[in-house]
Every structure is written in C-alpha cells, then in structure tokens.
Coordinates of C-alpha atoms in Angstrom, one line a residue:
Chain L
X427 CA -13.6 -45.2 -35.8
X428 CA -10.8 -43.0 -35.1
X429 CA -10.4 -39.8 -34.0
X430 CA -8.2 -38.4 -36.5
X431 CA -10.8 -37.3 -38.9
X432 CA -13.0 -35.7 -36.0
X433 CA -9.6 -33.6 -35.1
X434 CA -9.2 -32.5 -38.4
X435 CA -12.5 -31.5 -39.1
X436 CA -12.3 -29.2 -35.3
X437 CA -9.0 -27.8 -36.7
X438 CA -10.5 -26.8 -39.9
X439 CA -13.4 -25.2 -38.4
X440 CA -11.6 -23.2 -35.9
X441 CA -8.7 -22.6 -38.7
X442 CA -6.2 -23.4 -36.7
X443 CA -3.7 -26.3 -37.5
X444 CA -1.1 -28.3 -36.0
X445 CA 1.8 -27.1 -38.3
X446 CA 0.8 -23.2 -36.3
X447 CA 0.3 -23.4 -33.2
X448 CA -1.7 -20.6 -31.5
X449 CA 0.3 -17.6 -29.8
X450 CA -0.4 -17.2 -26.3
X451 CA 0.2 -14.2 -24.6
X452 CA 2.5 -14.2 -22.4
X453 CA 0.6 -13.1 -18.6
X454 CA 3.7 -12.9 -16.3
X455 CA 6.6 -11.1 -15.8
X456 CA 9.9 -13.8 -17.4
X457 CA 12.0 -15.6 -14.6
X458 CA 15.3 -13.5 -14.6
X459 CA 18.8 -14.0 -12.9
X460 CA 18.8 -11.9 -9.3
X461 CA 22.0 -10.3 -8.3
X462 CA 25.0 -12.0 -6.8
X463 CA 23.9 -14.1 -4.2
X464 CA 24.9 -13.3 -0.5
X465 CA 26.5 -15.7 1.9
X466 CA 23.9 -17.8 4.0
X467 CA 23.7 -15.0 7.1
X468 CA 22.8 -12.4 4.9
X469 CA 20.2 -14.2 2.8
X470 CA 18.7 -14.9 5.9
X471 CA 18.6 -10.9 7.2
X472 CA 17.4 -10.1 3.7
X473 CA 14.6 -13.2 4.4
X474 CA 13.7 -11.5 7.6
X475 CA 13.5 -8.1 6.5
X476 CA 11.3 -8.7 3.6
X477 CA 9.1 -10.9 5.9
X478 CA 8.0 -7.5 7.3
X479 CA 7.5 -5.1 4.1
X480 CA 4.3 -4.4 2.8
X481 CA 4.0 -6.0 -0.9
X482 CA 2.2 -2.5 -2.4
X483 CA 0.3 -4.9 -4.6
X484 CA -1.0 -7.3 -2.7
X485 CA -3.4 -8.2 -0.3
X486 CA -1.4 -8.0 3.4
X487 CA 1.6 -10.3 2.0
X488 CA 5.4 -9.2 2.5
X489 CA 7.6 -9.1 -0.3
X490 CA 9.2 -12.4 1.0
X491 CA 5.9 -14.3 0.5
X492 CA 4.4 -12.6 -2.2
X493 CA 5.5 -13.9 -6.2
X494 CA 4.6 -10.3 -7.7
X495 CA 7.0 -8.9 -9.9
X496 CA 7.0 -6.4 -7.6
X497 CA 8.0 -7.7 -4.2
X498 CA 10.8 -9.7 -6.4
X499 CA 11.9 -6.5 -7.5
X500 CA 11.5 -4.9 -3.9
X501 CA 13.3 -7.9 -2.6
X502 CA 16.2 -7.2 -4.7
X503 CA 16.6 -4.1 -3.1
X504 CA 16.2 -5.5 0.0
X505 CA 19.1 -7.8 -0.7
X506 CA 21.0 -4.7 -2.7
X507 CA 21.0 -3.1 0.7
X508 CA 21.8 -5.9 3.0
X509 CA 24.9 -5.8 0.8
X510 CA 25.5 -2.3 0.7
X511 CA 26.2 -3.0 5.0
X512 CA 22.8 -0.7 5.7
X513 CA 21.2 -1.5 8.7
X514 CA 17.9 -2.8 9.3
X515 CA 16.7 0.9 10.3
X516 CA 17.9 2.5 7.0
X517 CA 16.1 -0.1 5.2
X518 CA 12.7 0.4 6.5
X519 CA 13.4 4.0 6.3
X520 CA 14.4 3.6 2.3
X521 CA 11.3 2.1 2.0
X522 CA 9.0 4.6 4.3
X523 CA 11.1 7.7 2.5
X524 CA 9.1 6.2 -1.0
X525 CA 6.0 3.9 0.3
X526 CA 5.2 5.5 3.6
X527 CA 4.6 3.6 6.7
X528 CA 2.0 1.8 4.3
X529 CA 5.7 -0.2 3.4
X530 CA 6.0 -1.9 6.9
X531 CA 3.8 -4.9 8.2
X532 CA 3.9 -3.9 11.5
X533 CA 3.4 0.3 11.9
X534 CA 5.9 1.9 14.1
X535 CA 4.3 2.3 18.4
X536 CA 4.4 6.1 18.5
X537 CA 1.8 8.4 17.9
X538 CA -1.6 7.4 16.9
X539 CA -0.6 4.3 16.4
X540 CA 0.4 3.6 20.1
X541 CA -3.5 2.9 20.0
X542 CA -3.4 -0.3 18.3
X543 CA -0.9 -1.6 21.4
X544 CA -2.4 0.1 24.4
X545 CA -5.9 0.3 23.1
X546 CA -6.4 -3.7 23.5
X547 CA -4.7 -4.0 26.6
X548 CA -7.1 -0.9 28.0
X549 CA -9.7 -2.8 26.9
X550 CA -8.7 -6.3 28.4
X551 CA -8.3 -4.5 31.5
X552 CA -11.4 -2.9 31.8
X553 CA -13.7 -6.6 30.8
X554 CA -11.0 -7.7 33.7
X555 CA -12.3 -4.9 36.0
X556 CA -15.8 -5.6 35.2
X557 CA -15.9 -9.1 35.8
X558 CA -14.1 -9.2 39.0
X559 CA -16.5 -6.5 40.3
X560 CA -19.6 -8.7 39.4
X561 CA -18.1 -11.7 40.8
X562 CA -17.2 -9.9 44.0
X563 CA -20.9 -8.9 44.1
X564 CA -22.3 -11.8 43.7
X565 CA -20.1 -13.3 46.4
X566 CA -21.6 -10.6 48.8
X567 CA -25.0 -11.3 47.8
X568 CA -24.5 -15.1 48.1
X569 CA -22.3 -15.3 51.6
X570 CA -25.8 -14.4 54.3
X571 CA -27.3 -17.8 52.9
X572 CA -24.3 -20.2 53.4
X573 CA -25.4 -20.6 57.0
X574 CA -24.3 -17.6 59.1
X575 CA -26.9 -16.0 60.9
X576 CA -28.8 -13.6 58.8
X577 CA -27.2 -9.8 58.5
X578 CA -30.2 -7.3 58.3
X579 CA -31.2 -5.8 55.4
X580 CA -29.5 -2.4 54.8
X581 CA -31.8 0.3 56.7
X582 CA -32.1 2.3 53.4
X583 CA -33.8 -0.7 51.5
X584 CA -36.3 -1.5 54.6
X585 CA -37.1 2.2 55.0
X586 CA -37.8 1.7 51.0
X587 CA -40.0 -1.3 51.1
X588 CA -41.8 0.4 54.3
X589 CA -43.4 3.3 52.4
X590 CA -44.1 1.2 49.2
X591 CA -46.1 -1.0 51.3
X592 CA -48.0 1.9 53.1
X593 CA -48.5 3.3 49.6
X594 CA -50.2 0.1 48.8
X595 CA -52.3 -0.4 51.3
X596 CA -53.6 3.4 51.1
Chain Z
X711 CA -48.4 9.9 46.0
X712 CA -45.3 10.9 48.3
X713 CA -42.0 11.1 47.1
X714 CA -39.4 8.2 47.9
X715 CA -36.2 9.1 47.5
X716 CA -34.4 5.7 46.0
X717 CA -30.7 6.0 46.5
X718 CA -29.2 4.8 43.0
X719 CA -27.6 1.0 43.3
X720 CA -23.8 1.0 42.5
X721 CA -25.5 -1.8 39.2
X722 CA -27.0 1.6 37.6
X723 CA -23.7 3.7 37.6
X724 CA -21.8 0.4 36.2
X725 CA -24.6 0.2 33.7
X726 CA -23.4 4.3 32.7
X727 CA -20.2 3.3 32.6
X728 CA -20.9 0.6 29.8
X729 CA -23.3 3.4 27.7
X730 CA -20.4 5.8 28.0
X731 CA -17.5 3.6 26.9
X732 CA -19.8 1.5 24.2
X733 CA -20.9 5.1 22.7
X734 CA -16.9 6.7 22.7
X735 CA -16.3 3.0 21.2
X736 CA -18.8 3.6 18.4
X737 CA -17.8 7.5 18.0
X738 CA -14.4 6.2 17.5
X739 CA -15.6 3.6 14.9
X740 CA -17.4 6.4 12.7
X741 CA -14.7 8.7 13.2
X742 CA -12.4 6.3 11.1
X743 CA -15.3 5.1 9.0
X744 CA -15.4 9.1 8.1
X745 CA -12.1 9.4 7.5
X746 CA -11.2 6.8 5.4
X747 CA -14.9 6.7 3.2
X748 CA -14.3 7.7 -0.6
X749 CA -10.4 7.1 -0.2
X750 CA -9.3 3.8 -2.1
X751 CA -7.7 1.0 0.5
X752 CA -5.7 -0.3 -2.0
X753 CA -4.0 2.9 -2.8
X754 CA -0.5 2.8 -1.8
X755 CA 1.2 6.5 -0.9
X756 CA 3.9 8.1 -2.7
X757 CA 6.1 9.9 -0.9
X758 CA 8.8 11.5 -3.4
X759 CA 6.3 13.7 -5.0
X760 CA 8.2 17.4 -4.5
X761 CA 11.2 15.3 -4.2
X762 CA 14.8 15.4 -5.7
X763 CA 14.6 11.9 -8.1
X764 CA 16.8 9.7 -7.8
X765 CA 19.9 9.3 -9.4
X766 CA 20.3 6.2 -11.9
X767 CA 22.6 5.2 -14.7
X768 CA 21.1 2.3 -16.9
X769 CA 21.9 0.8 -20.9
X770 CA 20.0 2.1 -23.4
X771 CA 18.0 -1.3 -24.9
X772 CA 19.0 0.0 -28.7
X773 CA 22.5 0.6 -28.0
X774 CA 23.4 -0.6 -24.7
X775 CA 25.1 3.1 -24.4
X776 CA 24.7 4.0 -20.3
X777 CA 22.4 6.9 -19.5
X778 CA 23.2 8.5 -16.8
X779 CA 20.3 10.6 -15.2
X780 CA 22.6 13.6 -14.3
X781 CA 23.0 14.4 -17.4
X782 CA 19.2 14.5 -18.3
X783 CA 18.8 17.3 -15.8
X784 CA 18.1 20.7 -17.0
X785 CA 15.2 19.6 -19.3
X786 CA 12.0 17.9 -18.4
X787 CA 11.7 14.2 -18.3
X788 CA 9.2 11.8 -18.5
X789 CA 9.6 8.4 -17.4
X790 CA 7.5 5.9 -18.2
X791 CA 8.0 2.3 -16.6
X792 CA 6.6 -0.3 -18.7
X793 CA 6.7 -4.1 -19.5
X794 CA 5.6 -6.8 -22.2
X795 CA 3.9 -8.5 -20.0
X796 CA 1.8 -5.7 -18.9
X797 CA -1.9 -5.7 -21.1
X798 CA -2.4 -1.6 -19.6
X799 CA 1.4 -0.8 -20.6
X800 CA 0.5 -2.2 -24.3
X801 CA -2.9 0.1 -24.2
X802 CA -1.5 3.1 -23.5
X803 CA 2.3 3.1 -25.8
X804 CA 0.0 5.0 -28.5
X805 CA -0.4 7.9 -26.3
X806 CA 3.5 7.7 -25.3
X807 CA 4.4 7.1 -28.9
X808 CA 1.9 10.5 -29.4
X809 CA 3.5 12.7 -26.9
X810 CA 6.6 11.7 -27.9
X811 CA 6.1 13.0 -31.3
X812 CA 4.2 16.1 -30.1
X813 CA 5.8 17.3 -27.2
X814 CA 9.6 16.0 -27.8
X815 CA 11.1 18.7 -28.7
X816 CA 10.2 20.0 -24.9
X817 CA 10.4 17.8 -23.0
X818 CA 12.8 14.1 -22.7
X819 CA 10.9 10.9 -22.8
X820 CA 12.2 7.6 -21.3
X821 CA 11.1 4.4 -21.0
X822 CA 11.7 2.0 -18.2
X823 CA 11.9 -1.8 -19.2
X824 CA 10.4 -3.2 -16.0
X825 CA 11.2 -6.6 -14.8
X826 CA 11.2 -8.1 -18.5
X827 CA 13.6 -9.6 -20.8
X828 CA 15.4 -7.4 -23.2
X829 CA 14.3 -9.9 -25.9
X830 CA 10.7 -9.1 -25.3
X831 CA 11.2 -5.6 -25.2
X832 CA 13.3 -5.5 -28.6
X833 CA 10.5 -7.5 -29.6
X834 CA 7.7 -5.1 -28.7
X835 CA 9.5 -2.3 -29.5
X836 CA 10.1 -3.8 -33.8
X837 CA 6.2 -4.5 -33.7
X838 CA 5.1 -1.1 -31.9
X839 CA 7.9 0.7 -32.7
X840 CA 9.1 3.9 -30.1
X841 CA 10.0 7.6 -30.8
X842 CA 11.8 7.5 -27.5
X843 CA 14.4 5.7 -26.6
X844 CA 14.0 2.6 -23.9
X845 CA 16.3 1.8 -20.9
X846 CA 16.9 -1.7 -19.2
X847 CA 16.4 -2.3 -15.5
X848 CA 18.1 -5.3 -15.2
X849 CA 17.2 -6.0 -11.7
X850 CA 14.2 -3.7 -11.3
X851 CA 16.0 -2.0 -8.0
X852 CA 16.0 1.9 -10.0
X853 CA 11.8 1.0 -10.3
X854 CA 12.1 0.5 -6.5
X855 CA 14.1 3.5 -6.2
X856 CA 11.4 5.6 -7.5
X857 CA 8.6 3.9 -5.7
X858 CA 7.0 2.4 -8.6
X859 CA 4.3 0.3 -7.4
X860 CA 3.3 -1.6 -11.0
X861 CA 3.3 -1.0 -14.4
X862 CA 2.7 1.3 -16.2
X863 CA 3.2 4.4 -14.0
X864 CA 4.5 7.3 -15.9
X865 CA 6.7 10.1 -13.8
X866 CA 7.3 13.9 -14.4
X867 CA 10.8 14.9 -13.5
X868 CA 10.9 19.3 -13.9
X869 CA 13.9 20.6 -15.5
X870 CA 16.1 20.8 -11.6
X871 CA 15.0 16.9 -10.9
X872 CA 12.2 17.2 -9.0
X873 CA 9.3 14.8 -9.1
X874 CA 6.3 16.8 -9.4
X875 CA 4.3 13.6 -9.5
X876 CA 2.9 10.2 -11.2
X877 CA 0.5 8.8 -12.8
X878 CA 0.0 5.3 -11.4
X879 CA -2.3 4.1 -14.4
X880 CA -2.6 4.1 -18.3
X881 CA -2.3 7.7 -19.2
X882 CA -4.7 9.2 -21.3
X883 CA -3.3 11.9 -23.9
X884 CA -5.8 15.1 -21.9
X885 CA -3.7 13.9 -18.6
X886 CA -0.4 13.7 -20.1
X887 CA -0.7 17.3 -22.1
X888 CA -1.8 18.9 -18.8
X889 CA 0.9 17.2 -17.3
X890 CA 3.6 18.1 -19.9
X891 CA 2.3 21.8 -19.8
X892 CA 2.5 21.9 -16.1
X893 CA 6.3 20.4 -16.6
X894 CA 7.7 23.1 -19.0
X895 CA 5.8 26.1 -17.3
X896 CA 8.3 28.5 -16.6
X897 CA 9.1 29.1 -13.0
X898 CA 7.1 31.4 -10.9
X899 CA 8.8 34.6 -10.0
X900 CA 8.9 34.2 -7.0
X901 CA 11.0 30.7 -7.1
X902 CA 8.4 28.0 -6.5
X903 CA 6.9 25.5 -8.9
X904 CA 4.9 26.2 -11.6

C-alpha cells in the first residue's frame, strides 16, 4: 500500500494542499546588511566594547553575545561610534545618557556601588579575622598538655569553681 | 544563694560580634528587598524623558523623500517604532491608524520601520494600510538614539523637541488620547510643561 492516498486524504481533511503551501509568519527580525565594515583593530574595539553593554532585552547578555534585534542594532551603534573616533568613555556615556547605568555590565566603583567591591573584601577579612582568632585560641588552650609543666589555672576561674563547690556542698 | 560574679569569656563578646554583624547583614538584605519589591527587574530606565530628542534625517518608505526631524519641530510628534515581525506592533496599528485619523490635524504622526526590510513594511503597510507616513531605519542606530528598547514603543516629542515620555508597550487608544492631550496643552504661564 502506498502512502499517497493516506496523504491526500490528510490534505483534504485539513484543506490544505500541496499546490498552496501554508503561510508562516514570519517570528524574527530579517537578516540585513550592517554598515561599512571597519578594519580588523576597530572590529575588535567595537567586539570589546559591546562585550560589556547590557542587552536591555535580555537576561545579563551584552550586545556582543546576545542575537536580539536589539543588541544588533545597539552594536551598530557601537561600531557607528568606534568609527566616528569616540572614545571608549563617550560610548558608555552615549549609552548611560539613554539606558542608565542599567547599559553597562560592570557598574561604575563610586558611590553605592563601591559596596559591591569593598563589601566582599570586608567580609573576606573579617571570616580571615575570625578564624585566625579561633585558631590562636585553640593553640593556647592546647600548648599546657604538649608536655610542659602544667601553668595554673587563671585565679579568676579557681576562685569561680571554689564557691560553686561550697554552694554545692551547702 | 550568693552572688558570683563570672567575668564574661572573650568566646561571649566574639559571639556579640557575630549577632551584630549577621543582624546589619540581614537589615541590609531587607532594606534592598524593600526597595526594589513591586518595581519590575526587567524594566530597563529611560533616561531622555524631559530631554531635547535627538536629531535624525531618514527616507520616507513611500517616497524615499528625507525627513529631516528639524523641520518637524514646532508641532507635536508622535513616533511610533514598529516592525513586521513584531505580533504587539501588528495589535496595536488600529489604534495608530485611529489617532492618526482623529488627532492629525494636531499633532505629526511617524512611524519608525525598525530593523525590518522595506519590503515587509511596503507589504504591511498595502494590507493594513497607514494615515501616516512611515520612515526607514536602515541600520536601526536613530532607534538606539532614542533608547528604544523593543518594538513597539511609541514617543511623544512637544512642539520645542522635548521628549515628554514613552510608552514602551502596545498603546491603548485611553493612553494615547491622554497622552496627545497632554502633548498639545498649551504651555503653562509660567514657562514649564504642560
């Protein structure tokens, strides 16, 4: 048996056929021509650049990895620029002026955000701090039983452990 | 029962020390946590609201004749960026094509072709037809100069050039007439916006 029959029963159920071919919609923005390319330096720049600006519509990618109509049209400007001779500062600050700082990967280390570099490092030392003060205890509490003669108990603790015991035996 | 006096072991203050820095840790945590509940994450800021707009001069798609955006100035624009590809820009071209026809004799209406083919806008435009004329973007930078973030966003431009703001979504007609009627309001007297 052969399929051909099956087909054209499917084809006349669903009323389709294979002289019209269904219209798909089409979900994504066409592939169009870029500018004029730039020499191999200043691809790179506009490479490295647009590794560290924010695509606004994605989820933490730069425009350089991101294939959102948008980044491509952000890394256009990106390379618009780089040809104009701006320099990496006035780039980043075209796109702050119209994105915020919500435009660069990495925020900017002044104000607030001077927490998000010191405030790790604050914490590192402090865990640091900590540990080395319990090791250092515990190497005082350890050092009277690796063989040298007994020290005495600190007066405060005996003069303790002397009226607990009278309490006890009250 | 007598009193003893127990001096406090160096462990105990340590032991403060943690409390103290775990609770200014946590305070900190629901500080943010306060400041950022009921905003959206995703939302990206616009900063050229109250803002000269930018300067542009693209073809028209009907017939390639440049428009130049200094000449638009002295009446209020809208500017609607837009694309075929774009199922929300397809929703909402009634409501553009409806404002157009109510409100354009007050205000300018533009579109924006948005990283698209001028084939697929000429297309669009013969099926859906447009009151308004259409410009071509053909590398998307003038988008990026006005810090579109998608399509469709829709900008109102008052009669100096100033952006008084954006709608970063499909416009609905209530929105855009409040909008409009905020755009052609005449100036306060005493010089600042409407």
């Amino acid at each position: 048996m052969t399929l051909a029959p099956l087909l054209a029963a499917i084809l006349a159920v669903t009323g389709s056929g294979l002289a019209e071919p269904p219209v798909i919609a089409e979900p994504l923005a066409p592939q169009r021509l870029a500018g004029e390319p730039l020499d191999p330096a200043r691809e790179a720049r506009v490479q490295a650049l647009a590794k560290v600006l924010r695509c606004p519509v994605c989820q933490g990618l730069s425009i350089a990895d991101s294939p959102s109509s948008m980044a491509r049209a952000q890394l256009e400007k990106v390379r618009e620029l780089v040809r104009e001779g701006k320099t990496d500062q006035e780039i980043f600050a075209y796109f702050e002026a119209r994105y915020g700082e919500f435009a660069l990967l990495e925020p900017k280390a002044q104000g607030i955000n001077l927490l998000a570099w010191v405030g790790p490092m604050a914490l590192l030392l402090f865990g640091f701090f900590v540990i080395l003060s319990q090791v250092r205890r515990r190497g005082s509490a350890v050092s009277p039983a690796q063989g040298g003669p007994p020290a005495a108990a600190p007066p405060a603790e005996d003069e303790y452990l002397r009226q607990v015991r009278s309490e006890i035996e009250r | 029962m007598s009193d003893v006096a127990r001096p406090a072991p160096p462990r105990r203050t340590l032991l403060w020390l943690f409390a103290a820095g775990a609770c200014l840790f946590v305070l900190g945590v629901l500080a943010v946590w306060w400041k950022a509940f009921g905003t959206d994450p995703h939302r990206v800021p616009f900063e050229l609201e109250g803002q000269p707009a930018p300067t542009f001069t693209l073809r028209r798609l009907d017939n390639g004749e440049p428009v130049s955006f200094d000449k638009l100035k002295g009446n209020p624009l809208v500017l609607n960026f837009w694309a075929t590809w774009c199922g929300p820009c397809r929703q909402e071209h009634p409501v553009l094509e409806w404002a157009a026809g109510r409100f354009g004799d007050k205000v300018q209406f533009y579109g924006v072709v948005f990283e698209d083919s001028e084939e697929n806008a000429r297309r669009f435009i013969a099926e859906h037809g447009a009151r308004y004329p259409q410009l071509i973007d053909p590398t998307s930078t003038m988008a990026v100069d006005y810090g579109v973030t998608g399509v469709p966003e829709t900008y109102f431009i008052d009669r100096d050039g100033i952006i008084r703001g954006k709608v970063a979504q499909p416009i609905d007609p209530q929105t855009m007439t409040e909008r409009i009627r905020e755009l052609v309001a005449p100036p306060a007297p005493d010089g600042g916006s409407p």
